[in-house]
Short mmCIF file of C-alpha atoms in Angstrom, two decimals:
data_model
loop_
_atom_site.label_atom_id
_atom_site.label_comp_id
_atom_site.label_asym_id
_atom_site.label_seq_id
_atom_site.Cartn_x
_atom_site.Cartn_y
_atom_site.Cartn_z
CA UNK A 153 -13.92 -81.49 -16.27
CA UNK A 154 -16.07 -78.76 -14.91
CA UNK A 155 -13.63 -78.21 -12.18
CA UNK A 156 -10.75 -78.04 -14.61
CA UNK A 157 -12.64 -75.70 -16.85
CA UNK A 158 -13.31 -73.41 -13.97
CA UNK A 159 -9.71 -73.57 -13.00
CA UNK A 160 -8.58 -72.82 -16.54
CA UNK A 161 -11.02 -69.95 -16.77
CA UNK A 162 -9.77 -68.60 -13.51
CA UNK A 163 -6.19 -68.96 -14.64
CA UNK A 164 -7.00 -67.17 -17.87
CA UNK A 165 -8.55 -64.35 -15.93
CA UNK A 166 -5.48 -64.12 -13.75
CA UNK A 167 -3.29 -64.08 -16.85
CA UNK A 168 -5.33 -61.27 -18.36
CA UNK A 169 -5.19 -59.37 -15.15
CA UNK A 170 -1.46 -59.75 -15.13
CA UNK A 171 -1.23 -58.22 -18.63
CA UNK A 172 -2.88 -54.90 -17.67
CA UNK A 173 -0.66 -51.83 -18.03
CA UNK A 174 -0.04 -49.51 -15.16
CA UNK A 175 -1.89 -46.21 -15.57
CA UNK A 176 0.25 -43.45 -17.09
CA UNK A 177 0.42 -40.37 -14.93
CA UNK A 178 1.12 -37.28 -16.99
CA UNK A 179 2.73 -34.44 -15.07
CA UNK A 180 2.27 -30.97 -16.49
CA UNK A 181 4.03 -27.86 -15.29
CA UNK A 182 1.52 -25.06 -14.89
CA UNK A 183 2.92 -21.58 -14.56
CA UNK A 184 1.10 -19.72 -11.80
CA UNK A 185 1.09 -15.96 -12.42
CA UNK A 186 3.07 -14.11 -9.79
CA UNK A 187 1.00 -12.00 -7.45
CA UNK A 188 1.43 -8.35 -8.37
CA UNK A 189 1.77 -5.61 -5.80
CA UNK A 190 -0.66 -3.43 -7.77
CA UNK A 191 -3.87 -4.77 -9.32
CA UNK A 192 -5.96 -2.99 -11.90
CA UNK A 193 -9.51 -1.98 -11.05
CA UNK A 194 -11.54 -3.83 -13.68
CA UNK A 195 -14.56 -1.53 -13.69
CA UNK A 196 -13.16 0.77 -16.40
CA UNK A 197 -13.24 -0.03 -20.11
CA UNK A 198 -11.79 1.42 -23.30
CA UNK A 199 -10.72 5.06 -23.21
CA UNK A 200 -12.03 5.37 -19.65
CA UNK A 201 -8.83 3.56 -18.62
CA UNK A 202 -6.89 6.60 -19.87
CA UNK A 203 -6.97 8.72 -16.72
CA UNK A 204 -5.69 12.25 -17.24
CA UNK A 205 -6.16 13.50 -13.68
CA UNK A 206 -7.57 12.36 -10.34
CA UNK A 207 -8.98 14.05 -7.24
CA UNK A 208 -10.88 13.03 -4.12
CA UNK A 209 -13.14 14.40 -1.41
CA UNK A 210 -12.20 11.58 0.97
CA UNK A 211 -15.39 9.61 0.24
CA UNK A 212 -14.92 8.95 -3.47
CA UNK A 213 -12.43 9.39 -6.28
CA UNK A 214 -12.91 11.74 -9.22
CA UNK A 215 -11.35 10.71 -12.53
CA UNK A 216 -10.88 12.86 -15.61
CA UNK A 217 -10.83 10.88 -18.84
CA UNK A 218 -11.06 12.02 -22.46
CA UNK A 219 -14.55 13.57 -22.62
CA UNK A 220 -15.75 11.81 -19.42
CA UNK A 221 -15.78 12.37 -15.66
CA UNK A 222 -16.02 9.34 -13.37
CA UNK A 223 -16.99 8.97 -9.72
CA UNK A 224 -15.58 5.89 -8.03
CA UNK A 225 -16.18 4.75 -4.45
CA UNK A 226 -15.45 1.01 -4.43
CA UNK A 227 -14.41 -2.00 -6.50
CA UNK A 228 -17.88 -3.49 -6.88
CA UNK A 229 -19.34 -2.81 -10.37
CA UNK A 230 -22.15 -0.70 -8.92
CA UNK A 231 -19.67 1.55 -7.12
CA UNK A 232 -18.68 3.52 -10.21
CA UNK A 233 -20.53 6.05 -12.34
CA UNK A 234 -19.15 7.40 -15.63
CA UNK A 235 -20.57 10.78 -16.61
CA UNK A 236 -20.38 11.97 -20.21
CA UNK A 237 -19.47 15.44 -18.98
CA UNK A 238 -18.30 16.85 -22.30
CA UNK A 239 -14.83 17.40 -20.95
CA UNK A 240 -12.03 18.07 -23.43
CA UNK A 241 -11.06 14.97 -25.41
CA UNK A 242 -7.52 16.26 -26.00
CA UNK A 243 -5.19 14.28 -23.71
CA UNK A 244 -3.01 17.38 -23.29
CA UNK A 245 -5.81 19.11 -21.37
CA UNK A 246 -5.38 17.87 -17.80
CA UNK A 247 -7.53 19.48 -15.14
CA UNK A 248 -6.97 20.16 -11.48
CA UNK A 249 -9.86 18.49 -9.60
CA UNK A 250 -10.74 20.06 -6.25
CA UNK A 251 -12.92 18.19 -3.73
CA UNK A 252 -16.00 20.28 -4.53
CA UNK A 253 -15.56 21.62 -8.08
CA UNK A 254 -13.47 21.76 -11.23
CA UNK A 255 -13.19 24.07 -14.23
CA UNK A 256 -12.43 23.42 -17.88
CA UNK A 257 -12.06 25.41 -21.10
CA UNK A 258 -14.94 25.01 -23.51
CA UNK A 259 -14.46 26.29 -27.04
CA UNK A 260 -11.77 28.97 -27.33
CA UNK A 261 -12.71 31.44 -24.65
CA UNK A 262 -15.39 30.05 -22.34
CA UNK A 263 -14.42 28.69 -18.92
CA UNK A 264 -17.02 26.32 -17.47
CA UNK A 265 -17.24 25.46 -13.76
CA UNK A 266 -19.04 22.33 -12.52
CA UNK A 267 -19.40 20.85 -9.06
CA UNK A 268 -18.18 17.32 -8.45
CA UNK A 269 -21.64 16.55 -7.07
CA UNK A 270 -23.25 17.37 -10.45
CA UNK A 271 -20.50 17.19 -13.09
CA UNK A 272 -22.96 17.14 -15.99
CA UNK A 273 -24.51 20.47 -15.02
CA UNK A 274 -22.45 23.61 -15.70
CA UNK A 275 -22.78 25.89 -12.70
CA UNK A 276 -20.59 28.87 -13.51
CA UNK A 277 -19.11 30.56 -16.56
CA UNK A 278 -16.42 33.07 -17.43
CA UNK A 279 -16.61 34.63 -20.90
CA UNK A 280 -12.97 35.47 -21.40
CA UNK A 281 -13.35 38.01 -24.20
CA UNK A 282 -15.73 40.06 -22.09
CA UNK A 283 -12.88 40.55 -19.62
CA UNK A 284 -10.10 41.03 -22.17
CA UNK A 285 -10.77 42.13 -25.74
CA UNK A 286 -7.26 40.94 -26.73
CA UNK A 287 -7.95 37.36 -25.61
CA UNK A 288 -7.60 34.74 -28.36
CA UNK A 289 -7.93 31.30 -26.75
CA UNK A 290 -7.16 29.41 -23.59
CA UNK A 291 -3.69 27.88 -23.50
CA UNK A 292 -3.99 24.10 -23.49
CA UNK A 293 -0.81 22.98 -25.23
CA UNK A 294 1.16 21.86 -22.20
CA UNK A 295 3.84 19.27 -21.87
CA UNK A 296 2.44 16.09 -20.34
CA UNK A 297 1.68 15.84 -17.45
CA UNK A 298 1.45 19.56 -16.58
CA UNK A 299 -2.12 20.67 -15.96
CA UNK A 300 -4.13 23.31 -17.79
CA UNK A 301 -5.79 24.59 -14.61
CA UNK A 302 -4.63 25.07 -11.03
CA UNK A 303 -6.99 25.35 -8.04
CA UNK A 304 -5.82 26.84 -4.76
CA UNK A 305 -6.95 26.27 -1.18
CA UNK A 306 -8.75 29.63 -1.47
CA UNK A 307 -11.09 28.13 -4.12
CA UNK A 308 -9.51 30.07 -6.96
CA UNK A 309 -8.85 28.80 -10.48
CA UNK A 310 -5.89 29.96 -12.56
CA UNK A 311 -5.66 29.31 -16.30
CA UNK A 312 -3.44 30.92 -18.95
CA UNK A 313 -4.60 32.20 -22.32
CA UNK A 314 -3.13 33.56 -25.54
CA UNK A 315 -3.65 37.15 -26.59
CA UNK A 316 -3.09 39.43 -29.58
CA UNK A 317 -1.90 42.40 -27.55
CA UNK A 318 0.94 44.10 -29.50
CA UNK A 319 3.00 44.24 -26.27
CA UNK A 320 2.77 40.41 -26.06
CA UNK A 321 2.37 40.04 -22.30
CA UNK A 322 1.72 36.75 -20.52
CA UNK A 323 -1.98 36.65 -19.64
CA UNK A 324 -3.86 34.49 -17.16
CA UNK A 325 -7.43 34.34 -15.88
CA UNK A 326 -7.96 34.19 -12.11
CA UNK A 327 -11.47 33.22 -10.98
CA UNK A 328 -12.84 32.88 -7.45
CA UNK A 329 -15.44 30.11 -7.10
CA UNK A 330 -18.15 29.38 -4.54
CA UNK A 331 -17.32 25.72 -3.82
CA UNK A 332 -20.85 24.84 -2.70
CA UNK A 333 -22.58 26.09 -5.85
CA UNK A 334 -19.83 26.34 -8.47
CA UNK A 335 -20.82 29.94 -9.20
CA UNK A 336 -18.11 32.40 -10.18
CA UNK A 337 -17.84 35.12 -7.54
CA UNK A 338 -15.11 37.13 -9.20
CA UNK A 339 -12.97 36.96 -12.34
CA UNK A 340 -9.94 39.06 -13.21
CA UNK A 341 -7.09 39.19 -15.69
CA UNK A 342 -3.47 38.84 -14.60
CA UNK A 343 -1.27 40.57 -17.18
CA UNK A 344 2.49 40.01 -16.78
CA UNK A 345 4.81 42.09 -19.01
CA UNK A 346 7.80 40.14 -20.32
CA UNK A 347 10.83 40.92 -22.46
CA UNK A 348 10.39 39.02 -25.73
CA UNK A 349 13.94 39.93 -26.76
CA UNK A 350 15.41 37.99 -23.83
CA UNK A 351 14.56 34.47 -24.94
CA UNK A 352 11.17 32.81 -25.26
CA UNK A 353 8.80 33.53 -22.37
CA UNK A 354 5.79 31.21 -22.29
CA UNK A 355 3.59 29.51 -19.70
CA UNK A 356 5.39 26.23 -19.12
CA UNK A 357 3.86 25.16 -15.82
CA UNK A 358 1.32 26.56 -13.34
CA UNK A 359 0.55 25.16 -9.89
CA UNK A 360 -1.24 26.05 -6.67
CA UNK A 361 0.60 26.13 -3.35
CA UNK A 362 -1.86 26.60 -0.50
CA UNK A 363 -3.59 29.95 -1.16
CA UNK A 364 -1.25 31.28 -3.87
CA UNK A 365 0.02 30.22 -7.28
CA UNK A 366 3.37 29.80 -8.99
CA UNK A 367 3.91 30.13 -12.73
CA UNK A 368 7.00 28.94 -14.59
CA UNK A 369 7.28 31.22 -17.62
CA UNK A 370 10.32 29.59 -19.19
CA UNK A 371 12.80 32.29 -20.18
CA UNK A 372 10.48 34.76 -18.47
CA UNK A 373 11.30 33.34 -15.03
CA UNK A 374 9.29 32.08 -12.07
CA UNK A 375 6.39 34.18 -10.77
CA UNK A 376 4.31 34.15 -7.63
CA UNK A 377 0.65 35.13 -8.08
CA UNK A 378 -1.33 36.00 -4.96
CA UNK A 379 -5.02 35.52 -4.24
CA UNK A 380 -5.56 39.22 -5.08
CA UNK A 381 -3.98 38.81 -8.52
CA UNK A 382 -0.80 40.65 -7.58
CA UNK A 383 2.32 39.07 -9.02
CA UNK A 384 6.08 39.30 -8.63
CA UNK A 385 9.04 37.60 -10.26
CA UNK A 386 10.73 35.39 -7.68
CA UNK A 387 13.33 33.62 -9.84
CA UNK A 388 15.29 34.35 -13.00
CA UNK A 389 14.97 32.82 -16.43
CA UNK A 390 14.54 29.14 -17.30
CA UNK A 391 13.67 27.60 -13.93
CA UNK A 392 12.53 24.41 -15.75
CA UNK A 393 10.41 23.22 -12.85
CA UNK A 394 8.81 19.78 -12.90
CA UNK A 395 6.88 19.78 -9.61
CA UNK A 396 5.81 22.04 -6.74
CA UNK A 397 4.60 21.10 -3.24
CA UNK A 398 4.78 22.21 0.39
CA UNK A 399 6.22 19.95 3.08
CA UNK A 400 6.80 20.84 6.71
CA UNK A 401 6.10 24.53 6.08
CA UNK A 402 8.63 24.77 3.21
CA UNK A 403 7.74 25.12 -0.46
CA UNK A 404 9.75 22.93 -2.83
CA UNK A 405 10.24 23.25 -6.58
CA UNK A 406 11.98 20.35 -8.29
CA UNK A 407 13.80 21.56 -11.38
CA UNK A 408 15.62 19.71 -14.13
CA UNK A 409 19.38 19.19 -14.28
CA UNK A 410 19.59 18.15 -10.63
CA UNK A 411 18.36 21.44 -9.19
CA UNK A 412 16.04 22.14 -6.27
CA UNK A 413 14.43 25.45 -5.24
CA UNK A 414 13.03 26.01 -1.74
CA UNK A 415 11.08 28.81 -0.10
CA UNK A 416 10.43 29.37 3.60
CA UNK A 417 8.20 32.45 3.15
CA UNK A 418 5.28 31.17 1.07
CA UNK A 419 6.98 31.59 -2.27
CA UNK A 420 8.18 35.18 -1.87
CA UNK A 421 11.87 34.28 -2.07
CA UNK A 422 13.61 31.09 -3.21
CA UNK A 423 17.03 29.47 -2.80
CA UNK A 424 18.62 27.07 -5.27
CA UNK A 425 20.53 23.87 -4.51
CA UNK A 426 22.29 21.58 -6.95
CA UNK A 427 23.24 17.93 -6.91
CA UNK A 428 19.75 16.48 -6.47
CA UNK A 429 19.49 12.78 -7.40
CA UNK A 430 18.34 11.76 -10.87
CA UNK A 431 15.18 10.16 -9.49
CA UNK A 432 13.83 13.66 -8.76
CA UNK A 433 13.92 14.60 -12.46
CA UNK A 434 10.41 14.62 -13.98
CA UNK A 435 8.94 13.22 -10.77
CA UNK A 436 5.45 14.08 -9.51
CA UNK A 437 4.61 14.18 -5.81
CA UNK A 438 1.56 13.20 -3.77
CA UNK A 439 0.67 12.83 -0.11
CA UNK A 440 -0.41 9.48 1.32
CA UNK A 441 -1.41 10.46 4.82
CA UNK A 442 1.48 12.55 6.11
CA UNK A 443 4.01 10.82 3.85
CA UNK A 444 5.35 12.41 0.67
CA UNK A 445 5.39 9.95 -2.24
CA UNK A 446 7.16 10.54 -5.54
CA UNK A 447 6.47 8.90 -8.88
CA UNK A 448 8.93 8.89 -11.74
CA UNK A 449 7.18 7.31 -14.70
CA UNK A 450 6.25 3.84 -13.30
CA UNK A 451 8.50 3.97 -10.22
CA UNK A 452 7.33 4.92 -6.71
CA UNK A 453 9.30 6.07 -3.69
CA UNK A 454 8.87 7.90 -0.39
CA UNK A 455 10.75 11.14 0.20
CA UNK A 456 11.45 12.46 3.69
CA UNK A 457 13.00 15.88 4.22
CA UNK A 458 14.82 17.01 7.34
CA UNK A 459 16.24 20.41 6.62
CA UNK A 460 18.32 19.98 3.46
CA UNK A 461 18.86 16.28 4.17
CA UNK A 462 16.60 13.81 2.44
CA UNK A 463 15.89 10.10 2.54
CA UNK A 464 14.51 8.19 -0.45
CA UNK A 465 13.02 4.73 -0.07
CA UNK A 466 11.81 2.79 -3.16
CA UNK A 467 8.34 1.26 -2.95
CA UNK A 468 6.92 -1.76 -4.73
CA UNK A 469 5.58 -0.80 -8.14
CA UNK A 470 5.24 -4.13 -9.95
CA UNK A 471 1.99 -4.09 -11.87
CA UNK A 472 2.52 -0.49 -13.00
CA UNK A 473 5.06 -1.27 -15.70
CA UNK A 474 5.07 1.10 -18.70
CA UNK A 475 2.35 3.26 -17.14
CA UNK A 476 2.60 6.98 -16.47
CA UNK A 477 1.20 7.97 -13.09
CA UNK A 478 -1.29 10.87 -13.26
CA UNK A 479 -2.69 10.83 -9.72
CA UNK A 480 -2.60 9.17 -6.32
CA UNK A 481 -5.14 9.14 -3.49
CA UNK A 482 -6.24 7.18 -0.43
CA UNK A 483 -9.80 5.86 -0.26
CA UNK A 484 -10.69 3.99 2.93
CA UNK A 485 -8.21 1.09 3.30
CA UNK A 486 -6.60 1.30 -0.17
CA UNK A 487 -4.20 3.50 -2.08
CA UNK A 488 -5.22 4.19 -5.67
CA UNK A 489 -2.89 5.18 -8.47
CA UNK A 490 -4.32 6.70 -11.64
CA UNK A 491 -2.32 6.07 -14.80
CA UNK A 492 -2.62 6.46 -18.54
CA UNK A 493 -3.37 2.72 -18.75
CA UNK A 494 -5.88 2.24 -15.94
CA UNK A 495 -6.69 2.68 -12.26
CA UNK A 496 -4.66 0.51 -9.87
CA UNK A 497 -5.12 -0.31 -6.18
CA UNK A 498 -3.00 -1.60 -3.31
CA UNK A 499 -3.95 -2.12 0.36
CA UNK A 500 -2.87 0.83 2.48
CA UNK A 501 -1.42 -1.56 5.06
CA UNK A 502 1.03 -2.85 2.41
CA UNK A 503 1.67 0.35 0.49
CA UNK A 504 4.84 1.32 2.35
CA UNK A 505 6.46 -2.11 1.99
CA UNK A 506 10.02 -1.70 0.71
CA UNK A 507 10.80 -2.71 -2.84
#
């Protein structure tokens, strides 16, 4: 009986074993996020992600944000310093940032100069009303993304201002800066007479081209302003320029409605061409090495000129959707794009990959 019992027990165990269910394997589909061509630098928070302008000295990036000035030299958390530099908090006030210094309007009529080495410490000042008793306030109401200041290769700052002169001229302040100290070496007023009965002259856009400036005065025309403050009208009314740059010894001005202006004599005379592609409209241009790169809202492309012939090649821009580009610079082995929604990076070795 023992033997039978053992056999029955064994049989029962086998029967129980035979009743076990196979394990249920549940298969879940997990969506893996697609790798983006551009990745956001995570060091910035809050309003510091709203970058109004960007510059570089080749060793670090300089970022202008509402109120703040940031130095950035790498993606590790310790490689970024945000300075509460008391910059303008108005997002319409976008500053040109030179490698060694920058200038910004404080209050109505005080221009402050700081070095990028010590952005919290004002180094130079220009009291506008001491130069021009008719001065009212600095002009800061520009269409985005035009800048309030322009800095030339000759270390000069140009900024427009309003006046109460009965003749109603266009007025600008031209200041020469010592780049090592930020001290103002010279300041002068540029006073351009305009015909107020021939439309609406106003300062629409100012920019630096090498050692001189260009000023789009709307119905007042396009002006060239030299390092000595001398000016001349070089184009008629309503140029409607969106961007200026020099490439291969030629100055280019991209204008709206499919127009392009070029100058081969440092902005003294210009020629107009029509039929430019729509991608040029409202584009901004930057140099990545020797290559000219355009940005139209959140789209990127390279532009190569050979005489009047051009070649456009779209670049990968996924990751920049719905962002407005406000700056572009190379730092070591990466290309950085500043936008109104953050700072983005892409390896330089992959930057020129076709879209």
